[in-house]
Tab-separated table of C-alpha atoms and ligand atoms in Angstrom:
chain	number	residue	atom	x	y	z
A	1	MET	CA	13.279	-31.054	41.898
A	2	SER	CA	16.524	-32.542	40.722
A	3	ALA	CA	19.516	-30.286	40.060
A	4	THR	CA	18.337	-30.264	36.436
A	5	PRO	CA	14.597	-29.596	36.643
A	6	ASP	CA	12.301	-31.036	33.905
A	7	ARG	CA	10.562	-28.773	31.361
A	8	ALA	CA	7.337	-28.410	33.391
A	9	THR	CA	9.251	-27.543	36.486
A	10	ARG	CA	11.520	-25.140	34.586
A	11	ALA	CA	8.415	-23.421	33.196
A	12	GLY	CA	6.917	-23.350	36.672
A	13	VAL	CA	10.059	-21.837	38.129
A	14	GLU	CA	10.201	-19.219	35.377
A	15	HIS	CA	6.528	-18.356	35.911
A	16	ALA	CA	7.051	-18.092	39.668
A	17	ARG	CA	10.202	-15.999	39.231
A	18	ALA	CA	8.286	-13.643	36.940
A	19	LEU	CA	5.463	-13.270	39.486
A	20	ILE	CA	7.958	-12.621	42.283
A	21	GLY	CA	10.034	-10.278	40.079
A	22	ASP	CA	6.984	-8.127	39.262
A	23	ALA	CA	5.665	-8.047	42.821
A	24	ARG	CA	6.203	-4.935	45.003
A	25	GLN	CA	5.152	-6.888	48.096
A	26	VAL	CA	5.831	-10.582	48.685
A	27	VAL	CA	4.695	-12.398	51.825
A	28	VAL	CA	6.355	-15.722	52.551
A	29	LEU	CA	4.488	-18.246	54.721
A	30	THR	CA	6.651	-21.101	55.975
A	31	GLY	CA	6.053	-24.330	57.860
A	32	ALA	CA	8.068	-27.213	59.290
A	33	GLY	CA	9.007	-28.457	55.818
A	34	ILE	CA	11.413	-25.534	55.292
A	35	SER	CA	13.459	-26.739	58.261
A	36	ALA	CA	13.313	-30.446	57.409
A	37	GLU	CA	16.620	-30.294	55.526
A	38	SER	CA	18.192	-28.649	58.593
A	39	GLY	CA	17.283	-31.754	60.604
A	40	VAL	CA	14.242	-30.353	62.445
A	41	PRO	CA	11.444	-32.962	62.598
A	42	THR	CA	8.190	-31.965	60.868
A	43	PHE	CA	4.822	-32.662	62.518
A	44	ARG	CA	2.742	-34.703	60.119
A	45	GLY	CA	5.301	-36.088	57.628
A	46	SER	CA	6.886	-39.542	57.988
A	47	GLY	CA	8.729	-39.579	61.301
A	48	GLY	CA	6.793	-36.416	62.149
A	49	LEU	CA	6.312	-35.447	65.798
A	50	TRP	CA	2.570	-36.103	65.734
A	51	LYS	CA	3.279	-39.604	64.433
A	52	GLU	CA	5.388	-40.336	67.498
A	53	TYR	CA	3.608	-38.312	70.161
A	54	ARG	CA	0.031	-37.347	70.972
A	55	ALA	CA	-0.416	-33.593	70.570
A	56	GLU	CA	-3.139	-33.666	73.225
A	57	ASP	CA	-0.577	-35.031	75.742
A	58	LEU	CA	2.065	-32.418	75.026
A	59	ALA	CA	0.848	-29.312	73.179
A	60	THR	CA	-2.351	-28.170	74.927
A	61	PRO	CA	-2.930	-26.034	78.037
A	62	GLN	CA	-4.788	-29.007	79.545
A	63	ALA	CA	-1.739	-31.261	79.083
A	64	PHE	CA	0.445	-28.666	80.804
A	65	ALA	CA	-1.996	-28.309	83.704
A	66	ARG	CA	-2.111	-32.096	84.021
A	67	ASP	CA	1.654	-32.748	83.858
A	68	PRO	CA	3.958	-29.740	83.376
A	69	ARG	CA	6.988	-31.932	83.971
A	70	LEU	CA	6.155	-34.182	80.981
A	71	VAL	CA	5.468	-31.188	78.729
A	72	TRP	CA	8.699	-29.450	79.721
A	73	GLU	CA	10.646	-32.679	79.263
A	74	TRP	CA	9.410	-32.803	75.650
A	75	TYR	CA	10.069	-29.142	74.907
A	76	GLY	CA	13.492	-29.496	76.514
A	77	TRP	CA	14.229	-32.331	74.103
A	78	ARG	CA	12.951	-30.311	71.114
A	79	ARG	CA	15.111	-27.369	72.195
A	80	ARG	CA	18.204	-29.615	72.308
A	81	VAL	CA	17.440	-31.083	68.880
A	82	VAL	CA	16.967	-27.665	67.271
A	83	GLN	CA	20.100	-26.251	68.913
A	84	GLN	CA	22.062	-28.753	66.777
A	85	CYS	CA	20.452	-27.413	63.575
A	86	LEU	CA	21.522	-24.577	61.272
A	87	PRO	CA	19.530	-22.561	58.739
A	88	ASN	CA	19.623	-24.200	55.285
A	89	ALA	CA	19.828	-22.669	51.798
A	90	ALA	CA	16.089	-21.875	51.812
A	91	HIS	CA	16.265	-19.876	55.066
A	92	VAL	CA	19.364	-18.074	53.760
A	93	ALA	CA	17.819	-17.301	50.342
A	94	LEU	CA	14.737	-15.808	51.994
A	95	ALA	CA	16.832	-13.738	54.425
A	96	THR	CA	18.935	-12.475	51.515
A	97	ALA	CA	15.837	-11.569	49.490
A	98	ALA	CA	14.379	-9.705	52.500
A	99	ARG	CA	17.676	-7.823	52.918
A	100	GLU	CA	18.364	-7.035	49.275
A	101	ARG	CA	15.002	-6.361	47.775
A	102	GLY	CA	12.389	-4.406	49.737
A	103	GLY	CA	8.876	-5.701	50.212
A	104	VAL	CA	9.692	-9.312	51.176
A	105	ARG	CA	8.345	-10.304	54.601
A	106	ILE	CA	8.553	-13.722	56.258
A	107	VAL	CA	5.699	-15.123	58.343
A	108	THR	CA	6.426	-18.475	59.961
A	109	GLN	CA	4.561	-21.163	61.856
A	110	ASN	CA	7.906	-22.548	62.987
A	111	VAL	CA	9.119	-22.223	66.564
A	112	ASP	CA	12.710	-23.307	65.726
A	113	GLY	CA	14.131	-19.785	65.353
A	114	LEU	CA	16.042	-20.688	62.149
A	115	HIS	CA	14.627	-17.769	60.140
A	116	ALA	CA	15.759	-15.379	62.877
A	117	THR	CA	19.198	-17.009	62.919
A	118	ALA	CA	19.502	-16.524	59.134
A	119	ALA	CA	18.373	-12.879	59.345
A	120	THR	CA	21.148	-10.270	59.024
A	121	VAL	CA	18.842	-7.222	58.993
A	122	PRO	CA	15.674	-6.386	60.986
A	123	GLN	CA	13.359	-6.639	57.969
A	124	ALA	CA	14.440	-10.258	57.521
A	125	LEU	CA	13.218	-11.183	60.997
A	126	PRO	CA	10.104	-13.337	60.725
A	127	LEU	CA	6.704	-12.864	62.284
A	128	GLU	CA	6.507	-15.950	64.507
A	129	LEU	CA	2.821	-16.899	64.554
A	130	HIS	CA	3.173	-19.886	66.898
A	131	GLY	CA	5.804	-18.552	69.295
A	132	SER	CA	9.328	-19.800	69.921
A	133	LEU	CA	11.090	-22.777	71.535
A	134	PHE	CA	13.618	-20.254	72.863
A	135	ARG	CA	11.267	-18.053	74.819
A	136	SER	CA	9.436	-18.819	78.065
A	137	ARG	CA	6.405	-17.200	79.643
A	138	CYS	CA	5.227	-16.957	83.239
A	139	THR	CA	1.911	-18.679	83.968
A	140	ARG	CA	1.288	-16.196	86.812
A	141	CYS	CA	2.444	-12.687	85.745
A	142	GLY	CA	2.583	-13.303	81.976
A	143	GLY	CA	6.159	-12.046	81.707
A	144	ARG	CA	8.194	-13.299	78.727
A	145	TRP	CA	11.952	-13.844	78.414
A	146	ASP	CA	14.468	-15.357	76.005
A	147	ASP	CA	15.402	-18.819	77.245
A	148	ARG	CA	17.948	-21.091	75.545
A	149	GLY	CA	18.731	-22.906	78.772
A	150	GLU	CA	18.807	-26.626	79.469
A	151	VAL	CA	15.468	-27.748	80.919
A	152	ASN	CA	15.696	-29.837	84.110
A	153	ALA	CA	12.382	-31.677	84.239
A	154	ALA	CA	13.430	-34.101	87.004
A	155	THR	CA	10.749	-32.769	89.367
A	156	ARG	CA	8.169	-29.999	89.369
A	157	ASP	CA	10.493	-27.878	91.563
A	158	THR	CA	13.329	-28.023	89.025
A	159	LEU	CA	11.155	-26.702	86.183
A	160	PRO	CA	11.805	-23.214	84.766
A	161	MET	CA	10.376	-20.496	87.012
A	162	CYS	CA	9.733	-16.773	86.562
A	163	ALA	CA	12.561	-14.688	88.032
A	164	ALA	CA	10.148	-11.782	88.600
A	165	CYS	CA	7.306	-13.461	90.548
A	166	GLY	CA	8.448	-17.040	91.107
A	167	GLY	CA	5.531	-18.388	89.043
A	168	LEU	CA	5.834	-21.590	87.006
A	169	ALA	CA	7.075	-20.885	83.485
A	170	ARG	CA	5.716	-22.457	80.322
A	171	PRO	CA	7.133	-22.553	76.758
A	172	ASP	CA	6.037	-19.374	74.920
A	173	ILE	CA	4.362	-21.414	72.210
A	174	VAL	CA	0.777	-21.296	70.924
A	175	TRP	CA	-0.777	-24.620	71.832
A	176	PHE	CA	-3.777	-26.314	70.259
A	177	GLY	CA	-6.945	-24.632	71.469
A	178	GLU	CA	-5.126	-21.351	72.166
A	179	SER	CA	-5.400	-18.127	70.173
A	180	LEU	CA	-2.505	-16.534	68.367
A	181	ASP	CA	-1.184	-13.190	69.543
A	182	GLU	CA	-3.717	-10.725	68.126
A	183	ALA	CA	-1.219	-8.057	67.052
A	184	THR	CA	1.046	-10.577	65.329
A	185	LEU	CA	-1.877	-12.163	63.497
A	186	ALA	CA	-3.270	-8.774	62.433
A	187	GLN	CA	0.154	-7.814	61.034
A	188	ALA	CA	0.378	-11.119	59.130
A	189	MET	CA	-3.122	-10.655	57.701
A	190	GLN	CA	-2.230	-7.118	56.607
A	191	LEU	CA	0.944	-8.329	54.888
A	192	ALA	CA	-1.020	-11.081	53.117
A	193	ALA	CA	-3.728	-8.641	51.949
A	194	GLY	CA	-1.134	-6.212	50.584
A	195	ALA	CA	1.026	-8.796	48.831
A	196	ALA	CA	0.952	-9.510	45.089
A	197	VAL	CA	2.534	-12.888	45.848
A	198	CYS	CA	2.175	-15.276	48.782
A	199	LEU	CA	5.041	-17.778	48.611
A	200	VAL	CA	4.056	-20.812	50.704
A	201	VAL	CA	6.947	-23.102	51.642
A	202	GLY	CA	6.834	-26.438	53.466
A	203	THR	CA	3.484	-26.386	55.204
A	204	SER	CA	0.677	-28.968	55.110
A	205	ALA	CA	-1.683	-25.954	55.164
A	206	VAL	CA	-4.138	-27.619	57.577
A	207	VAL	CA	-3.634	-25.447	60.668
A	208	TYR	CA	-5.626	-22.199	60.806
A	209	PRO	CA	-5.470	-19.236	60.919
A	210	ALA	CA	-1.954	-19.546	59.377
A	211	ALA	CA	-3.116	-21.650	56.426
A	212	GLY	CA	-5.711	-18.950	55.613
A	213	LEU	CA	-3.060	-16.333	54.776
A	214	ALA	CA	-2.629	-17.624	51.220
A	215	GLU	CA	-6.360	-17.269	50.634
A	216	VAL	CA	-6.226	-13.675	51.911
A	217	THR	CA	-3.622	-12.835	49.253
A	218	ARG	CA	-5.677	-14.585	46.560
A	219	ARG	CA	-8.881	-12.800	47.614
A	220	HIS	CA	-7.041	-9.478	47.262
A	221	GLY	CA	-6.022	-10.319	43.690
A	222	GLY	CA	-2.580	-11.729	44.440
A	223	SER	CA	-1.016	-15.032	43.391
A	224	VAL	CA	-0.070	-18.033	45.513
A	225	ILE	CA	3.134	-19.958	44.783
A	226	GLU	CA	3.566	-23.244	46.650
A	227	VAL	CA	6.817	-25.112	47.291
A	228	ASN	CA	6.342	-28.540	48.833
A	229	VAL	CA	7.462	-32.124	48.320
A	230	ALA	CA	3.831	-33.278	48.371
A	231	ASP	CA	0.307	-32.096	47.617
A	232	THR	CA	-1.545	-29.929	50.119
A	233	PRO	CA	-5.052	-28.395	50.231
A	234	LEU	CA	-3.481	-25.278	48.645
A	235	SER	CA	-2.053	-27.077	45.620
A	236	GLY	CA	-5.291	-26.882	43.652
A	237	THR	CA	-5.667	-23.095	43.913
A	238	ALA	CA	-2.012	-22.019	43.699
A	239	ALA	CA	-0.948	-20.153	40.542
A	240	VAL	CA	2.276	-22.198	40.578
A	241	THR	CA	3.006	-25.408	42.489
A	242	LEU	CA	6.639	-26.529	42.643
A	243	ARG	CA	7.330	-30.063	43.871
A	244	GLY	CA	10.731	-30.332	45.469
A	245	PRO	CA	12.755	-29.813	48.624
A	246	ALA	CA	12.732	-26.235	49.864
A	247	ALA	CA	16.519	-25.916	50.167
A	248	VAL	CA	16.803	-26.674	46.427
A	249	VAL	CA	13.737	-24.898	45.020
A	250	VAL	CA	13.687	-21.666	47.046
A	251	PRO	CA	17.240	-20.532	46.141
A	252	HIS	CA	16.353	-21.197	42.470
A	253	LEU	CA	13.255	-19.044	42.819
A	254	LEU	CA	15.012	-16.130	44.454
A	255	ALA	CA	18.362	-16.205	42.655
A	256	PRO	CA	19.157	-12.866	40.972
A	257	ALA	CA	18.258	-12.842	37.250
A	258	SER	CA	21.914	-13.098	36.127
A	259	GLU	CA	22.402	-16.509	37.871
B	1	LIG	N1	10.781	-29.202	51.431
B	1	LIG	C1	9.517	-28.737	51.210
B	1	LIG	N2	8.413	-29.229	51.857
B	1	LIG	C2	8.623	-30.238	52.729
B	1	LIG	C3	9.914	-30.800	52.977
B	1	LIG	C4	11.025	-30.229	52.272
B	1	LIG	N3	12.264	-30.669	52.445
B	1	LIG	N4	9.777	-31.812	53.886
B	1	LIG	C5	8.457	-31.867	54.211
B	1	LIG	N5	7.760	-30.930	53.507
B	1	LIG	C6	6.335	-30.618	53.590
B	1	LIG	C7	5.416	-31.795	53.850
B	1	LIG	O1	5.000	-32.388	52.635
B	1	LIG	C8	4.251	-31.125	54.570
B	1	LIG	O2	3.297	-30.638	53.635
B	1	LIG	O3	6.182	-29.776	54.705
B	1	LIG	C9	4.892	-29.938	55.276
B	1	LIG	C10	5.044	-30.082	56.787
B	1	LIG	O4	3.762	-30.141	57.320
B	1	LIG	P1	3.528	-30.299	58.907
B	1	LIG	O5	4.435	-31.314	59.427
B	1	LIG	O6	2.061	-30.460	59.080
B	1	LIG	O7	4.014	-28.894	59.500
B	1	LIG	P2	3.290	-27.462	59.461
B	1	LIG	O8	2.466	-27.306	58.249
B	1	LIG	O9	4.323	-26.454	59.712
B	1	LIG	O10	2.332	-27.569	60.748
B	1	LIG	C11	1.566	-26.456	61.092
B	1	LIG	O11	0.835	-27.498	63.121
B	1	LIG	O12	1.574	-28.935	64.694
B	1	LIG	C12	1.221	-27.635	64.483
B	1	LIG	O13	1.893	-25.602	65.504
B	1	LIG	C13	2.369	-26.676	64.752
B	1	LIG	O14	3.231	-24.882	63.374
B	1	LIG	C14	2.747	-26.196	63.354
B	1	LIG	C15	1.447	-26.326	62.594
């Protein structure tokens, strides 16, 4: 969307703003695309992580069992990259909407922590479906802790360890083939079922169960609004599809009526 959107887009934005304006509950589902303009690599887009690296070598429990040093080296790199990034106008607009108008909840697939950084009130904190780059978990006792530290993956003995039991730590991220945290997923499903609008921003909508949240809202009579720079499997069933970069479109969508 250019700074001066065309007629179709303007109509789409107005329709989406009306749906959001009338909605008591809005659930926002975000993916890597919302952080692209902050400099965080996406997964499947051009230059995406899965174009450069094999997910099965880096983001599965089998890969970690095979070579924890390689996996930690990669997550250490991702942590460094994301630590250079700041929330963009889309993260900020969503955090502001969650703070200023009740009934807006953010559910994210992202592990970059940028929604949490943009949040100024508890209700703007996202449900993180796939975990966080900045949390680690013990492979022995299951303990979890915040972890923004530098990862030293020189040898297996220098890898992050659990301070409580000395067990090997792993990134607290949901890997392929693993289940999401049940309570977090149940909360996300409940939000989606109770929402009159599911605003889907910057996801390729191919990874389940996250991609299924929009369908839950639709099945319960709600509307799906999609913001993406390209088509996705959701585009055909969304009430409104807005083509454009999230940091431009989302603030437009959520700007107070006067602006
Ligand atoms: N604004 C809006 N959308 C964008 C932008 C942008 N600036 N840049 C890219 N996109 C869109 C792409 O067109 C694509 O549809 O964002 C989407 C990013 O898709 P993916 O890279 O597949 O990321 P995501 O959907 O979040 O992946 C889901 O897969 O790899 C796993 O666990 C990982 O959470 C991740 C999950």
